[in-house]
mmCIF file of C-alpha atoms in Angstrom:
data_model
loop_
_atom_site.group_PDB
_atom_site.id
_atom_site.type_symbol
_atom_site.label_atom_id
_atom_site.label_comp_id
_atom_site.label_asym_id
_atom_site.label_seq_id
_atom_site.Cartn_x
_atom_site.Cartn_y
_atom_site.Cartn_z
ATOM 1 C CA MET A 1 16.439 -8.820 -5.685
ATOM 2 C CA THR A 2 17.025 -11.187 -2.793
ATOM 3 C CA GLN A 3 14.359 -13.420 -1.380
ATOM 4 C CA HIS A 4 15.023 -12.054 2.120
ATOM 5 C CA LEU A 5 14.508 -8.446 1.019
ATOM 6 C CA ILE A 6 11.223 -9.251 -0.700
ATOM 7 C CA ILE A 7 9.900 -11.169 2.314
ATOM 8 C CA ALA A 8 11.101 -8.494 4.754
ATOM 9 C CA THR A 9 9.426 -5.755 2.686
ATOM 10 C CA GLY A 10 6.161 -7.700 2.596
ATOM 11 C CA ALA A 11 6.364 -8.349 6.344
ATOM 12 C CA ILE A 12 7.014 -4.676 7.138
ATOM 13 C CA PHE A 13 4.131 -3.509 4.965
ATOM 14 C CA GLY A 14 1.882 -6.194 6.477
ATOM 15 C CA MET A 15 2.808 -5.224 10.034
ATOM 16 C CA LEU A 16 2.219 -1.539 9.282
ATOM 17 C CA ALA A 17 -1.150 -2.345 7.701
ATOM 18 C CA VAL A 18 -2.267 -4.086 10.888
ATOM 19 C CA ILE A 19 -1.031 -1.178 13.028
ATOM 20 C CA PHE A 20 -2.647 1.441 10.763
ATOM 21 C CA GLY A 21 -5.863 -0.590 10.592
ATOM 22 C CA ALA A 22 -6.080 -0.777 14.376
ATOM 23 C CA PHE A 23 -5.234 2.919 14.662
ATOM 24 C CA GLY A 24 -7.998 3.747 12.175
ATOM 25 C CA ALA A 25 -10.552 1.497 13.838
ATOM 26 C CA HIS A 26 -9.928 2.874 17.300
ATOM 27 C CA ALA A 27 -8.195 6.258 17.513
ATOM 28 C CA LEU A 28 -9.272 7.728 14.186
ATOM 29 C CA LYS A 29 -12.862 6.499 14.342
ATOM 30 C CA LYS A 30 -13.640 9.341 16.733
ATOM 31 C CA ILE A 31 -12.128 12.129 14.626
ATOM 32 C CA LEU A 32 -12.744 11.076 11.004
ATOM 33 C CA SER A 33 -15.947 11.376 9.033
ATOM 34 C CA THR A 34 -17.449 8.206 7.578
ATOM 35 C CA ASP A 35 -16.038 9.036 4.130
ATOM 36 C CA GLN A 36 -12.591 9.786 5.541
ATOM 37 C CA LEU A 37 -12.566 6.561 7.534
ATOM 38 C CA HIS A 38 -13.628 4.613 4.442
ATOM 39 C CA SER A 39 -10.772 6.169 2.421
ATOM 40 C CA PHE A 40 -8.288 5.357 5.183
ATOM 41 C CA GLU A 41 -9.519 1.755 5.234
ATOM 42 C CA VAL A 42 -9.054 1.501 1.452
ATOM 43 C CA GLY A 43 -5.411 2.514 1.904
ATOM 44 C CA VAL A 44 -4.939 -0.100 4.626
ATOM 45 C CA ARG A 45 -6.676 -2.804 2.610
ATOM 46 C CA TYR A 46 -4.594 -2.215 -0.527
ATOM 47 C CA GLN A 47 -1.421 -2.082 1.538
ATOM 48 C CA LEU A 48 -2.243 -5.402 3.186
ATOM 49 C CA TYR A 49 -3.210 -7.097 -0.102
ATOM 50 C CA HIS A 50 0.042 -6.111 -1.713
ATOM 51 C CA ALA A 51 2.085 -7.012 1.368
ATOM 52 C CA ILE A 52 0.665 -10.523 1.075
ATOM 53 C CA VAL A 53 1.526 -10.589 -2.629
ATOM 54 C CA LEU A 54 5.109 -9.574 -1.850
ATOM 55 C CA LEU A 55 5.322 -12.371 0.724
ATOM 56 C CA ALA A 56 3.966 -14.939 -1.733
ATOM 57 C CA LEU A 57 6.337 -13.772 -4.436
ATOM 58 C CA GLY A 58 9.224 -13.662 -1.975
ATOM 59 C CA PHE A 59 8.738 -17.283 -1.051
ATOM 60 C CA ASN A 60 8.934 -18.016 -4.790
ATOM 61 C CA ALA A 61 11.742 -15.548 -5.517
ATOM 62 C CA LYS A 62 12.512 -17.061 -8.895
ATOM 63 C CA GLU A 63 9.051 -15.896 -9.966
ATOM 64 C CA ILE A 64 9.611 -12.175 -9.297
ATOM 65 C CA THR A 65 11.599 -9.584 -11.201
ATOM 66 C CA SER A 66 13.128 -6.442 -9.754
ATOM 67 C CA ALA A 67 10.622 -4.394 -11.736
ATOM 68 C CA THR A 68 7.723 -6.288 -10.152
ATOM 69 C CA TYR A 69 9.155 -5.804 -6.660
ATOM 70 C CA TRP A 70 9.679 -2.076 -7.184
ATOM 71 C CA CYS A 71 6.258 -1.551 -8.789
ATOM 72 C CA PHE A 72 4.559 -3.126 -5.780
ATOM 73 C CA THR A 73 6.819 -1.438 -3.210
ATOM 74 C CA ILE A 74 6.683 2.072 -4.654
ATOM 75 C CA GLY A 75 3.023 1.561 -5.574
ATOM 76 C CA ILE A 76 2.143 0.776 -1.939
ATOM 77 C CA VAL A 77 4.003 3.840 -0.688
ATOM 78 C CA LEU A 78 2.500 6.210 -3.256
ATOM 79 C CA PHE A 79 -1.030 4.795 -3.160
ATOM 80 C CA SER A 80 -1.655 3.917 0.475
ATOM 81 C CA PHE A 81 0.550 6.481 2.160
ATOM 82 C CA SER A 82 -0.807 9.329 0.028
ATOM 83 C CA ILE A 83 -4.323 8.299 1.085
ATOM 84 C CA TYR A 84 -3.249 8.329 4.738
ATOM 85 C CA GLY A 85 -1.749 11.790 4.264
ATOM 86 C CA LEU A 86 -4.815 13.122 2.457
ATOM 87 C CA VAL A 87 -7.246 11.795 5.048
ATOM 88 C CA LEU A 88 -5.267 12.881 8.108
ATOM 89 C CA SER A 89 -4.477 16.325 6.723
ATOM 90 C CA ASP A 90 -8.126 16.807 5.734
ATOM 91 C CA ALA A 91 -9.223 15.834 9.247
ATOM 92 C CA LYS A 92 -6.929 18.568 10.600
ATOM 93 C CA GLY A 93 -8.445 21.112 8.178
ATOM 94 C CA LYS A 94 -5.278 21.529 6.107
ATOM 95 C CA LYS A 95 -5.653 19.030 3.262
ATOM 96 C CA LEU A 96 -2.380 18.347 1.492
ATOM 97 C CA ARG A 97 -3.799 18.602 -2.025
ATOM 98 C CA PHE A 98 -0.474 17.874 -3.705
ATOM 99 C CA LEU A 99 -0.909 14.260 -2.542
ATOM 100 C CA GLY A 100 -4.064 13.864 -4.672
ATOM 101 C CA PRO A 101 -2.248 13.233 -7.987
ATOM 102 C CA ILE A 102 0.209 10.869 -6.280
ATOM 103 C CA THR A 103 -2.488 8.320 -5.371
ATOM 104 C CA PRO A 104 -3.340 7.297 -8.972
ATOM 105 C CA ILE A 105 0.365 7.036 -9.830
ATOM 106 C CA GLY A 106 0.682 4.531 -6.986
ATOM 107 C CA GLY A 107 -2.391 2.686 -8.250
ATOM 108 C CA LEU A 108 -0.900 2.555 -11.736
ATOM 109 C CA LEU A 109 2.317 1.084 -10.357
ATOM 110 C CA LEU A 110 0.318 -1.571 -8.487
ATOM 111 C CA ALA A 111 -1.527 -2.454 -11.701
ATOM 112 C CA ILE A 112 1.768 -2.632 -13.610
ATOM 113 C CA GLY A 113 3.108 -4.927 -10.889
ATOM 114 C CA TRP A 114 0.181 -7.277 -11.481
ATOM 115 C CA LEU A 115 0.768 -7.083 -15.241
ATOM 116 C CA LEU A 116 4.400 -8.047 -14.696
ATOM 117 C CA VAL A 117 3.309 -11.027 -12.593
ATOM 118 C CA LEU A 118 1.064 -12.097 -15.479
ATOM 119 C CA VAL A 119 3.811 -11.602 -18.088
ATOM 120 C CA ASN A 120 6.255 -13.585 -15.950
ATOM 121 C CA ALA A 121 3.711 -16.386 -15.534
ATOM 122 C CA LEU A 122 3.239 -16.665 -19.288
#
């Protein structure tokens, strides 16, 4: 895992989190219910948190393993992006229910990523 790839991944996820957050706060605010908007914001928040973690780890590349990188990267995609899909499809009246079980798998990968950071630190 190269330092540049880790930093670039964190930067892309961070940029997308800002774009999605702005989109949610402005365009989606008019079409989503309060609960849907809250769920969307949770996806954005977790994406941004983990983008920042990837950046921090990337700037200290010797402190990150490939497994940690992939847990955070795949975890962000499965967790946050499944929430976006669930919320947007629900708002259109055609909820993509198959995404429901994907969200906790993403959350589990994020938690494993944190565990790997801890193990590496010890």
